[in-house]
Short mmCIF file of C-alpha atoms and ligand atoms in Angstrom, two decimals:
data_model
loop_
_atom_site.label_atom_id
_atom_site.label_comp_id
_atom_site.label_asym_id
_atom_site.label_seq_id
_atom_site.Cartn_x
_atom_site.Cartn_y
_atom_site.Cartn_z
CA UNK A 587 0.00 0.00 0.00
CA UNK A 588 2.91 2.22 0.84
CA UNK A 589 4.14 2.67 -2.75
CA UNK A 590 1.22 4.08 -3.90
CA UNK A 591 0.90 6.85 -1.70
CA UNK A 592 2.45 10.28 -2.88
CA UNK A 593 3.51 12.10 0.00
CA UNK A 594 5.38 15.76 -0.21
CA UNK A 595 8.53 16.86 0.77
CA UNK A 596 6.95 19.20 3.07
CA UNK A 597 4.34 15.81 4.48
CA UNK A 598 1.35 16.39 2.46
CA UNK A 599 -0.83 13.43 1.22
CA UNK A 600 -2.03 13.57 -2.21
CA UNK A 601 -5.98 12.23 -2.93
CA UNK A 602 -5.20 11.22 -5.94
CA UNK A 603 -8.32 13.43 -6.88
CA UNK A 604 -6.75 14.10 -10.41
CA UNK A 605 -8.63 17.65 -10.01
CA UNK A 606 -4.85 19.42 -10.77
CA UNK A 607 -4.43 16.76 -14.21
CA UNK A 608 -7.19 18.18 -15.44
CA UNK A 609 -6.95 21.75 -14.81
CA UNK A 610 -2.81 21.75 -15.77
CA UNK A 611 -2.44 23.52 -19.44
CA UNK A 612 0.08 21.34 -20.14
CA UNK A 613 -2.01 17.88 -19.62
CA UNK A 614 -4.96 19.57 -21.76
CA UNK A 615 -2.67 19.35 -24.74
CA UNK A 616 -0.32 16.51 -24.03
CA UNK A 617 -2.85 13.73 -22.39
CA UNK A 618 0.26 12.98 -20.33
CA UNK A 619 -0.57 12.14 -16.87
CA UNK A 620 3.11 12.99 -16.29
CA UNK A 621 2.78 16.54 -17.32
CA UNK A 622 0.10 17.01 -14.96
CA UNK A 623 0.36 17.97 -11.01
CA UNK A 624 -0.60 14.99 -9.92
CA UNK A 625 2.08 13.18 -11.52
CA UNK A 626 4.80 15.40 -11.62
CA UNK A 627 3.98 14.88 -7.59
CA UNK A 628 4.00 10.93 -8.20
CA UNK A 629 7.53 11.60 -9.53
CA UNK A 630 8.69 13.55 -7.27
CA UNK A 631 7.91 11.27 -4.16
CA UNK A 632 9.85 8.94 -5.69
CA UNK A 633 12.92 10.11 -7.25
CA UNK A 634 15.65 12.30 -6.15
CA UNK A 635 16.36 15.00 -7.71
CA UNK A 636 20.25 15.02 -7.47
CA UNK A 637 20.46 11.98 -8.67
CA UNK A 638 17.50 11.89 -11.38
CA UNK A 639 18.13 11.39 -15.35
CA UNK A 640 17.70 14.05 -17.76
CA UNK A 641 14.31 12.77 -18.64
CA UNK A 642 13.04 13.62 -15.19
CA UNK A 643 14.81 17.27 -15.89
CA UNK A 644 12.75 17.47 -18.65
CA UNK A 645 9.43 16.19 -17.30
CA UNK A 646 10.30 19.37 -14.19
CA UNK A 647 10.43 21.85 -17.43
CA UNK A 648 7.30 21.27 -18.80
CA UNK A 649 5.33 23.30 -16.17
CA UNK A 650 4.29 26.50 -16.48
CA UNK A 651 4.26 27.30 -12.92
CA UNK A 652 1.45 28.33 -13.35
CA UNK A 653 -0.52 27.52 -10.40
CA UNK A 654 -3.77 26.20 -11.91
CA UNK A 655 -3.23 22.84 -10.04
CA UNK A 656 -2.62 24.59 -6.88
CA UNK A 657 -5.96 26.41 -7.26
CA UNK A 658 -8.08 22.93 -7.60
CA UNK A 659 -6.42 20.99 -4.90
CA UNK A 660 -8.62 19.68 -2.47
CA UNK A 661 -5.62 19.00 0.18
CA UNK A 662 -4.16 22.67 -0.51
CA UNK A 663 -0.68 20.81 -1.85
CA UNK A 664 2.33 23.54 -2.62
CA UNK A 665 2.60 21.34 -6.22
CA UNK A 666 5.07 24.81 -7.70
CA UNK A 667 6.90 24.87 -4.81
CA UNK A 668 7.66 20.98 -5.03
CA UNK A 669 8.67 21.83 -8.87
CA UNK A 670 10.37 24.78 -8.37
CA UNK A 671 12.44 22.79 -5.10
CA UNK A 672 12.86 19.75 -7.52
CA UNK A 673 14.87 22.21 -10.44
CA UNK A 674 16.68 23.89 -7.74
CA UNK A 675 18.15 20.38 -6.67
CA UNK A 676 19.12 19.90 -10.38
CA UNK A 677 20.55 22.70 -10.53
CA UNK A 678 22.98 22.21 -7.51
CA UNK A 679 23.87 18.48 -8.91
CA UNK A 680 25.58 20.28 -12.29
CA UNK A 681 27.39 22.44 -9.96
CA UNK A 682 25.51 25.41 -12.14
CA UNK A 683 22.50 26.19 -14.19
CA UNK A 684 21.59 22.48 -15.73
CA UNK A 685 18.02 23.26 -15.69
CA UNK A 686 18.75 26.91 -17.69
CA UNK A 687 20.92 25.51 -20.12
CA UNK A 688 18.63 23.00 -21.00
CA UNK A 689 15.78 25.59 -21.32
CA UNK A 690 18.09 27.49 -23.57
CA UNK A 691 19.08 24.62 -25.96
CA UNK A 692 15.72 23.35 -26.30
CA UNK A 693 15.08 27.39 -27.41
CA UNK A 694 18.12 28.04 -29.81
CA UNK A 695 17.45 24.28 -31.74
CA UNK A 696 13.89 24.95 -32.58
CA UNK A 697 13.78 26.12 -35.90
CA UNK A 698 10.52 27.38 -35.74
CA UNK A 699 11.56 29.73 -32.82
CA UNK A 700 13.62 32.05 -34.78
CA UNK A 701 11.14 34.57 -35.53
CA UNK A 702 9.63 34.80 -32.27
CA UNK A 703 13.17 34.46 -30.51
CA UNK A 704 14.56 36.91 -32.62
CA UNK A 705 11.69 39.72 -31.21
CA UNK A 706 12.48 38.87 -27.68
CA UNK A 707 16.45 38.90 -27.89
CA UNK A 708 15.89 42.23 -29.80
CA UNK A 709 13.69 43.22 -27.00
CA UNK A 710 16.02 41.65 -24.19
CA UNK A 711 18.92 43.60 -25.75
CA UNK A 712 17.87 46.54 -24.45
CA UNK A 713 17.85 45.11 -21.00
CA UNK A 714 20.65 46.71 -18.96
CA UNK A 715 23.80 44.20 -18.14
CA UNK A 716 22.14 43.51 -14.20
CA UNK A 717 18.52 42.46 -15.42
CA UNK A 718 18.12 38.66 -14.26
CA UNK A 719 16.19 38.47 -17.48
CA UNK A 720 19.14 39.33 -19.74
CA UNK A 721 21.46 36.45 -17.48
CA UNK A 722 18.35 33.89 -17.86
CA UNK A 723 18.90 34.68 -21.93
CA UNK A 724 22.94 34.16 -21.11
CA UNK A 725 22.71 38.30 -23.00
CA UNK A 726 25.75 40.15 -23.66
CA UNK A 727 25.88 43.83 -22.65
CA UNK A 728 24.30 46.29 -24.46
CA UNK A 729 23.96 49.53 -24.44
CA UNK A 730 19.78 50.31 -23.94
CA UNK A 731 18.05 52.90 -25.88
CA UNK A 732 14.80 53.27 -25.43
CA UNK A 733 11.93 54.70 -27.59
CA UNK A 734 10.48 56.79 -24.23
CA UNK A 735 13.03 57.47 -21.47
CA UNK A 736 10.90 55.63 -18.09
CA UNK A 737 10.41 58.08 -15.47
CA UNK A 738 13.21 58.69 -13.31
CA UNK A 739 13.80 57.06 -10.43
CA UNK A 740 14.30 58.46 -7.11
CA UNK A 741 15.12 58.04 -3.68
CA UNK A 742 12.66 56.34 -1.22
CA UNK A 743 11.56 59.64 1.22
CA UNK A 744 9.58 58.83 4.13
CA UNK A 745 7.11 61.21 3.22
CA UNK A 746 6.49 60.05 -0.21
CA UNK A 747 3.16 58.49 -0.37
CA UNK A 748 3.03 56.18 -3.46
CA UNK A 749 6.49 53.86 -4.61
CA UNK A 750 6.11 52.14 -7.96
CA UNK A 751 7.59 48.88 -8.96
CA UNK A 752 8.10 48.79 -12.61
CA UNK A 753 9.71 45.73 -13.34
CA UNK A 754 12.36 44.75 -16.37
CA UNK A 755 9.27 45.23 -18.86
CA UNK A 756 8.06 48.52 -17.96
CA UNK A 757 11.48 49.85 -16.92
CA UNK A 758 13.41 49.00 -20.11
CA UNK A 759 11.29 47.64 -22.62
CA UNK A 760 8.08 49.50 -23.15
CA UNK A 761 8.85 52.50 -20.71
CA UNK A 762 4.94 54.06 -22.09
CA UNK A 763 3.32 51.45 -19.10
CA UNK A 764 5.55 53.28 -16.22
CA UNK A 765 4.13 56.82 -18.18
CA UNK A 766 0.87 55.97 -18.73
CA UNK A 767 0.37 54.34 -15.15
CA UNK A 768 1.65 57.47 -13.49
CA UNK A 769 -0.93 59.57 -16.12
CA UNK A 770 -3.80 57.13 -14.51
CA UNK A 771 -2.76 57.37 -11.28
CA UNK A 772 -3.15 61.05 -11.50
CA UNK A 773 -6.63 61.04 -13.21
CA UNK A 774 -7.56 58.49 -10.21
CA UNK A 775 -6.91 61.09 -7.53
CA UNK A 776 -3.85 58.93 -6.97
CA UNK A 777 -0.40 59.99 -5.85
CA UNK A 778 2.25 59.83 -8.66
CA UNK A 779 4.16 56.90 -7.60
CA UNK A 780 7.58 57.21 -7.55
CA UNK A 781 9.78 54.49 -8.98
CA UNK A 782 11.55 53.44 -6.05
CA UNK A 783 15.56 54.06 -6.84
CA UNK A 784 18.06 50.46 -6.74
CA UNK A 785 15.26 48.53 -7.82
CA UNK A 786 15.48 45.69 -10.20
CA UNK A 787 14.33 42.41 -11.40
CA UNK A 788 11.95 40.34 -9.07
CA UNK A 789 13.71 37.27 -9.56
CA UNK A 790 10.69 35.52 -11.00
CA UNK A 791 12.80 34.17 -14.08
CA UNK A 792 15.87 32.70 -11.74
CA UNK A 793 13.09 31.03 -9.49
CA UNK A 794 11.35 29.09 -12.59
CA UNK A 795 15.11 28.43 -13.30
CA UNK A 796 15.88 26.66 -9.91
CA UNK A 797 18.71 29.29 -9.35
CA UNK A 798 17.71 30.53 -5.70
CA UNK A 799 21.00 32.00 -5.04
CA UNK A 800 20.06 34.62 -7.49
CA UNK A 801 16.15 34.89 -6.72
CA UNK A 802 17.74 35.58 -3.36
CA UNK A 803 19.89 38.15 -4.11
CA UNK A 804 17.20 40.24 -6.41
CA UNK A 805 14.64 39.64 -3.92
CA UNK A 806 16.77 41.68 -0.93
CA UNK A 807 18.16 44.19 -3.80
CA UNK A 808 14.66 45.20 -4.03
CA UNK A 809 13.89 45.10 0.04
CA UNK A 810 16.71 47.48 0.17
CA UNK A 811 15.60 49.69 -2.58
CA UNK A 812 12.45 50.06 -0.53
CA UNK A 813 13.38 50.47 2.69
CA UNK A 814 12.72 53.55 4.59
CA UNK A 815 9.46 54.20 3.99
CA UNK A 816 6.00 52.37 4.98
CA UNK A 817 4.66 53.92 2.14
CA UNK A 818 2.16 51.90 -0.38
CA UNK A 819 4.09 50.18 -3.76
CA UNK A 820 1.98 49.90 -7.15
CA UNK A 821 3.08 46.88 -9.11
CA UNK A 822 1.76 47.19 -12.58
CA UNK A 823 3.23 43.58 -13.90
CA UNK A 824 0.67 40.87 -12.41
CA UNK A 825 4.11 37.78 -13.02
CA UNK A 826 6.13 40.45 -10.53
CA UNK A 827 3.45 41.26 -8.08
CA UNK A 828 2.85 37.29 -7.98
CA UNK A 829 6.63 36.92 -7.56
CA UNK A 830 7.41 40.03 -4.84
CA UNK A 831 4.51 38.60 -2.85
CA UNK A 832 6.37 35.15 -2.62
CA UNK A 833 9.65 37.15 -0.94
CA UNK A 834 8.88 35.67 2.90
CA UNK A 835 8.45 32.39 1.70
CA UNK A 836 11.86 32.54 -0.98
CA UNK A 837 13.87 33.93 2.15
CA UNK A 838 12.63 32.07 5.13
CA UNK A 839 15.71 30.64 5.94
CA UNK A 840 17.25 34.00 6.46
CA UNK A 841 16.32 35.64 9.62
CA UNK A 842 17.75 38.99 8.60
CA UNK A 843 15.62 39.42 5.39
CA UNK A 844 12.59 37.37 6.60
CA UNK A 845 10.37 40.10 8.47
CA UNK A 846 11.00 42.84 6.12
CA UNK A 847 9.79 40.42 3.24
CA UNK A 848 6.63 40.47 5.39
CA UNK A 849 6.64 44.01 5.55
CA UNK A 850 7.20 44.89 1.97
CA UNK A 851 4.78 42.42 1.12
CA UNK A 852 2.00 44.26 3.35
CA UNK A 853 2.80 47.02 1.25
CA UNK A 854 2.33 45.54 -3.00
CA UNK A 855 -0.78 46.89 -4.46
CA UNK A 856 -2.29 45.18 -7.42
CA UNK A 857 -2.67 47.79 -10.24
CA UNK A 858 -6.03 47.55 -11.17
CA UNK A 859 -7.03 47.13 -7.47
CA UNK A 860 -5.53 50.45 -6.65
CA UNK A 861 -7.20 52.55 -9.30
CA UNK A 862 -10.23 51.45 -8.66
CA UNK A 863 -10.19 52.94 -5.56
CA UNK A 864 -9.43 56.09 -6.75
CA UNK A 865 -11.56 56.75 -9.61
CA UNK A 866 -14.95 57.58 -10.42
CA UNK A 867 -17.31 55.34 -11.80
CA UNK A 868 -17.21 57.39 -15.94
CA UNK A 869 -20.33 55.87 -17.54
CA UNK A 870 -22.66 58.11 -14.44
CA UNK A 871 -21.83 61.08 -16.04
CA UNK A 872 -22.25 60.43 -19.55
CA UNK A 873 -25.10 58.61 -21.62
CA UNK A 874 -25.28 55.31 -22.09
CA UNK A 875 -23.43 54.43 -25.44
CA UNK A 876 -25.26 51.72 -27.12
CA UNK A 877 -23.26 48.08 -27.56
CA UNK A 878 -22.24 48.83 -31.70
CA UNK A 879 -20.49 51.95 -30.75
CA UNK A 880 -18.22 50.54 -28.09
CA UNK A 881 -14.83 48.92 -28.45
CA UNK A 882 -15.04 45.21 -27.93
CA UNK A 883 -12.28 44.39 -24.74
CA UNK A 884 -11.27 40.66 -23.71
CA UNK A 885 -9.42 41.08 -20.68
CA UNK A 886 -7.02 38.10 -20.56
CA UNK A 887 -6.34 36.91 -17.26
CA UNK A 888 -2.65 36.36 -16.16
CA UNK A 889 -2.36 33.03 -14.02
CA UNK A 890 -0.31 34.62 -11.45
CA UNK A 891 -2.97 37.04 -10.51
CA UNK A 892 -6.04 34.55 -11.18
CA UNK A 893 -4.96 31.40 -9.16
CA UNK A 894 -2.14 32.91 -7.08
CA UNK A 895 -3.44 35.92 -5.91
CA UNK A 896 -7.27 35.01 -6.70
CA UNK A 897 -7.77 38.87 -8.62
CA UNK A 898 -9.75 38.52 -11.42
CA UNK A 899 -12.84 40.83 -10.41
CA UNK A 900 -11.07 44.05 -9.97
CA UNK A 901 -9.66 44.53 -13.40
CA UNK A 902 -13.29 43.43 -15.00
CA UNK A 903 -15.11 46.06 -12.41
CA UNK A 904 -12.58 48.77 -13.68
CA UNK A 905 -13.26 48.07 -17.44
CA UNK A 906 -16.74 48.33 -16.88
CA UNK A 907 -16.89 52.14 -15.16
CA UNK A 908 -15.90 52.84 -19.19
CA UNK A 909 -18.69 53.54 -21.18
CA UNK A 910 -16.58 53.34 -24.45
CA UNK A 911 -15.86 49.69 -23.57
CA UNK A 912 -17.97 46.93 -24.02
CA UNK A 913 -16.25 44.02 -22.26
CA UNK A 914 -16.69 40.55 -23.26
CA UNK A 915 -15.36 36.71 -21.87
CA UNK A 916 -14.03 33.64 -23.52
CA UNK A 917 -17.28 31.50 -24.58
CA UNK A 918 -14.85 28.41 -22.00
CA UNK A 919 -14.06 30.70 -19.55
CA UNK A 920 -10.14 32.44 -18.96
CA UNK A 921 -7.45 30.52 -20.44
CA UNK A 922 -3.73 30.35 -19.88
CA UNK A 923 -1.60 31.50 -23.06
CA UNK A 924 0.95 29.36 -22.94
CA UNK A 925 4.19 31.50 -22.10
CA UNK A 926 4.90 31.22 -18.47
CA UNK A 927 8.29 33.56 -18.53
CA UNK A 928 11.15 30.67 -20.26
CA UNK A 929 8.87 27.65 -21.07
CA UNK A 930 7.89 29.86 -23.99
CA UNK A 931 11.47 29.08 -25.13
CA UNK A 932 12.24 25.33 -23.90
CA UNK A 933 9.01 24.40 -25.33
CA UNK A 934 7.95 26.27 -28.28
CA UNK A 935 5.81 23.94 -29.78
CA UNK A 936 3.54 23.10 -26.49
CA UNK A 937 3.05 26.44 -25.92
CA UNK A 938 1.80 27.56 -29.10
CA UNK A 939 -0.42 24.94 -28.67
CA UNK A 940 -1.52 26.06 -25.51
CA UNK A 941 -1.91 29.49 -27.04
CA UNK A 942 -3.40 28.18 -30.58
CA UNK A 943 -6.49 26.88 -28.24
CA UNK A 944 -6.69 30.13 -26.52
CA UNK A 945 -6.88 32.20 -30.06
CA UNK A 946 -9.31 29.90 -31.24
CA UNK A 947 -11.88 30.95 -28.33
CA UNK A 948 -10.82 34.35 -28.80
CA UNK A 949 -12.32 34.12 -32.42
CA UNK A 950 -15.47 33.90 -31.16
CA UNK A 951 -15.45 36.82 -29.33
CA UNK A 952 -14.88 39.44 -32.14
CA UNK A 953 -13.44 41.63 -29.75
CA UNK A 954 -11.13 44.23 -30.91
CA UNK A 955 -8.95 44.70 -28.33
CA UNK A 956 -6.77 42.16 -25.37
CA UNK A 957 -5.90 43.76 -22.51
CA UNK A 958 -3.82 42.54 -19.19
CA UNK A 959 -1.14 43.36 -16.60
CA UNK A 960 1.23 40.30 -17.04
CA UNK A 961 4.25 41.36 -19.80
CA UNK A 962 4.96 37.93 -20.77
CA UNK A 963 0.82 37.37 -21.09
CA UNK A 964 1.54 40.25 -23.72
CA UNK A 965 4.42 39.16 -25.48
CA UNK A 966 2.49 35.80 -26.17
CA UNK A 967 -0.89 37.63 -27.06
CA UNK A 968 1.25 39.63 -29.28
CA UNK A 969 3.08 37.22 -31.07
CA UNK A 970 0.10 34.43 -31.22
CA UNK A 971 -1.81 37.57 -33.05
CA UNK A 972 0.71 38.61 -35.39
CA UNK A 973 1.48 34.95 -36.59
CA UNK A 974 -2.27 34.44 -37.52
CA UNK A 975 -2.87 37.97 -38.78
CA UNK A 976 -5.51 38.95 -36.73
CA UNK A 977 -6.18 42.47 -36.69
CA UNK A 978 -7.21 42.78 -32.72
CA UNK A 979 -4.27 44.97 -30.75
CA UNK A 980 -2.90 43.97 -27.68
CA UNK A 981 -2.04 46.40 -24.61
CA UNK A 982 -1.41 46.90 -20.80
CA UNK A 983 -4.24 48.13 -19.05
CA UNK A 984 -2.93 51.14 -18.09
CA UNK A 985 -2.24 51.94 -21.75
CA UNK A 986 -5.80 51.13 -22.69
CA UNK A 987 -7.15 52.91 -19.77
CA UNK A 988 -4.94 56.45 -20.08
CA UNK A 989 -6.19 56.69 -23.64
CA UNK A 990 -9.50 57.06 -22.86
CA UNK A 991 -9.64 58.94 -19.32
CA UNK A 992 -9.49 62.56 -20.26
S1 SF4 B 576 1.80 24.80 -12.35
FE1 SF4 B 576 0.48 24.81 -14.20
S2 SF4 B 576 1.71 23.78 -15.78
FE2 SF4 B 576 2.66 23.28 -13.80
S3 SF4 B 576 1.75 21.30 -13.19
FE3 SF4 B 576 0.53 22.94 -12.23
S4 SF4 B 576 -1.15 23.34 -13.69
FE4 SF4 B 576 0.46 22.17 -14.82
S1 SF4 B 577 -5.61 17.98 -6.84
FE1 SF4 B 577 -4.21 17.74 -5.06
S2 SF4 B 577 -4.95 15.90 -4.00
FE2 SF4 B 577 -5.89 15.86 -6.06
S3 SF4 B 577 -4.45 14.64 -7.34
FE3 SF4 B 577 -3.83 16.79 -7.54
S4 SF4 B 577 -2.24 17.10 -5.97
FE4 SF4 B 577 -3.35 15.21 -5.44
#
C-alpha cells in the first residue's frame, strides 16, 4: 500500500483526486498524466532529484508554474513549490544552471523559434547588463536605448506616499506602461508613484530556473531599494506582483531578510485594485453608449494574478466604469496563453499549442482589443496575433485605460 501513496517533501498526502491533471495547461494538450500535477507529484515522491536522469529534468520543465493545479487541490498541496524545489536540486547536482541551459538549448534548436526568438532577444537587448532576465537569456551587454526614457527614479523619502515597482518590462522595454500608469494614477486622484531608486528584477525568471541563489539576491536588492518608507508600492506587472509577494516564503531561511519580506509584502498593491479605488465610476456622467459603438475588450487573465493571488474581479469592475468599452469573456471561460516567462522558449511547440487553443476561443469573441497586466501574457498575445494575422491589438491596461480617461 505504501508505494502508492504520494507524500510531499513538506508531508502532504495527495488524494489522488486528479482535479490538478485536469486543470494543468500542459495535460490539456499533451494527455500525459506525467505533465500534470498529480504526476509530476507521483515523480517527485519517488525520485531524487540530485540523482534523477535528464528525462526527469525534462518532465520538471514542462510546467508552467502556473498555479492552476494549486488552485483545484482539495488538500491545498504547494505542487510549484515541489517543482520549483525539484529544479533547484538539479541545478545544484551540475554544480551550475543544468536546468537553464537545458531551457536554452531546447530554445536556440527549434527552428521554428527564430522569428519569435529573434523579437524577444531584440527586445532583451535593451535590457541593462544587471537584469536577471538578460542572465536567464545568457545576453551580452548592451547599451539600452529606449523609444520613451521611463520616469526617473528616485530616492525612497519617508514622506512620499506612493512607490512604484516597474519591473524589467516597464522599466526598459516598453517605458509608455511606467508613463501611462503614473498619467492614470493622477486622473484616479492617486499619488504619482515614484519608482523606487536600486530597484530591479523580481527574480521571478531565476526562481522558474531553480537558481535561488540569485532569486535571493534580487529579492533583498529590491527590500533594500524600498526600505525607509511604509509607504504603499503599485506593481503594474501581475508575473512580478505574484513573484514580490512570494519574498517571505523565498527567504525564510534567512532571519535577517525574513520580516522585512513580510513588511514589503503588506505594502504591494495590485494595479487595477488600486485605481479602482481612486476613480470615479465614468459611464454616471455620460449617456449610455449603445453596444455597436463601443470597443469590444477581452481582458485576458494572467495566471499569477487569477490562481495565485485570486484577482480577477477588480480589473473586470474597472473596465466596466468605461462607457466606451464593451467588455466581453471567452465563450470556456479564462485561459492560460501558454508562455509562463522561459517555457515559452524550452518548449515552443507546447506552448503555441496552448496558445493556438486560446486564439481559437478568442475568435469567437470578435473583440477588438486584449488587454492585461502580465508582460509575458503580452508578449504571447502579441506574437500568437501577429502569426495568424488577426487584426485585434494587444495592450497593458494602463495603456488602454490612459487613452481614454481625459
Ligand atoms: S503549475 Fe500549471 S503547468 Fe505546472 S503542473 Fe501545475 S497546472 Fe500544470
Ligand atoms: S488535486 Fe491535489 S490531491 Fe488531487 S491529485 Fe492533484 S495534488 Fe493530489
Amino acid at each position: 500500500m505504501e508505494q502508492h501513496r504520494t507524500v510531499t517533501a513538506t508531508g502532504g498526502l495527495c488524494a489522488k483526486c486528479g482535479a490538478c491533471t485536469v486543470a494543468c495547461p500542459v495535460f490539456q494538450v499533451t494527455g500525459r498524466e506525467y505533465h500534470g500535477g498529480r504526476g509530476k507529484l507521483h515523480l517527485l515522491a519517488r525520485l531524487d532529484p540530485h540523482t534523477a536522469s535528464a528525462t526527469y529534468a525534462e518532465i520538471l520543465s514542462r510546467c508552467l508554474l502556473c498555479g492552476a493545479c494549486e488552485a483545484v487541490c482539495p488538500r491545498g498541496l504547494k505542487i510549484t513549490d515541489e517543482i520549483a524545489r525539484a529544479r533547484a536540486q538539479l541545478s545544484r547536482r551540475a554544480g551550475e544552471h543544468n536546468f537553464l541551459r537545458f531551457l536554452t538549448r531546447q530554445a536556440l534548436a527549434h527552428p521554428g523559434l527564430a522569428k519569435g526568438l529573434g523579437t524577444l532577444l531584440r527586445l532583451a537587448e535593451k535590457l541593462p547588463a544587471e537584469s536577471g532576465l538578460r542572465l536567464r537569456l545568457n545576453l551580452p551587454a548592451a547599451d539600452a536605448v529606449t523609444a520613451k526614457a521611463p520616469p526617473t527614479p528616485g530616492p525612497v523619502d519617508p514622506a512620499t506616499p506612493l512607490l512604484y515597482f516597474a519591473g524589467c518590462f516597464a522599466t526598459h522595454l516598453q517605458p509608455e506602461i511606467a508613463l501611462a500608469t503614473a498619467s492614470l494614477c493622477r486622473k484616479a486622484g492617486q499619488p504619482t508613484p515614484v519608482a523606487a531608486r536600486g530597484q530591479g528584477c523580481c527574480g521571478l525568471a531565476a526562481y522558474a530556473a531553480g537558481d535561488l541563489d540569485t532569486a535571493k539576491k534580487l529579492a533583498c536588492r529590491n527590500l533594500e531599494a524600498f526600505a525607509g518608507s511604509e509607504a504603499p508600492i503599485l506593481v503594474s506587472c501581475a508575473s512580478c506582483l505574484s513573484h514580490l509577494t512570494s519574498y517571505p516564503a523565498l527567504l525564510a531561511d534567512e532571519p535577517e531578510w525574513r520580516d522585512q519580506a513580510i513588511a514589503f509584502v503588506a505594502r504591494l498593491r495590485e494595479f487595477s485594485t488600486l485605481l479602482l479605488a481612486g476613480l470615479a465610476d465614468q459611464t454616471t456622467d455620460r449617456a449610455p453608449q449603445p453596444p455597436a459603438s463601443r470597443q469590444r475588450v477581452l481582458y485576458h487573465d494572467p495566471c499569477h494574478l487569477r490562481f495565485r493571488l485570486k484577482i480577477t474581479e477588480a480589473p473586470r469592475t474597472l473596465l466596466g466604469r468605461f462607457p466606451q468599452l464593451q467588455l466581453v469573456e471567452l465563450p470556456h471561460g479564462p485561459q492560460c496563453c501558454g508562455h509562463g516567462g522561459l517555457f515559452h522558449l524550452a518548449h515552443p511547440t507546447l506552448s503555441a499549442e496552448i496558445r493556438d487553443r486560446l486564439l481559437a476561443d478568442f475568435a469567437a469573441t470578435g473583440a477588438e482589443t486584449v488587454t492585461t497586466t502580465c508582460t509575458g501574457c503580452l508578449l504571447q498575445w502579441q506574437q500568437g496575433l501577429a502569426m495568424t494575422e488577426h487584426p485585434s491589438r494587444v495592450m497593458h491596461l494602463a495603456l488602454l485605460l490612459d487613452t481614454l480617461l481625459p
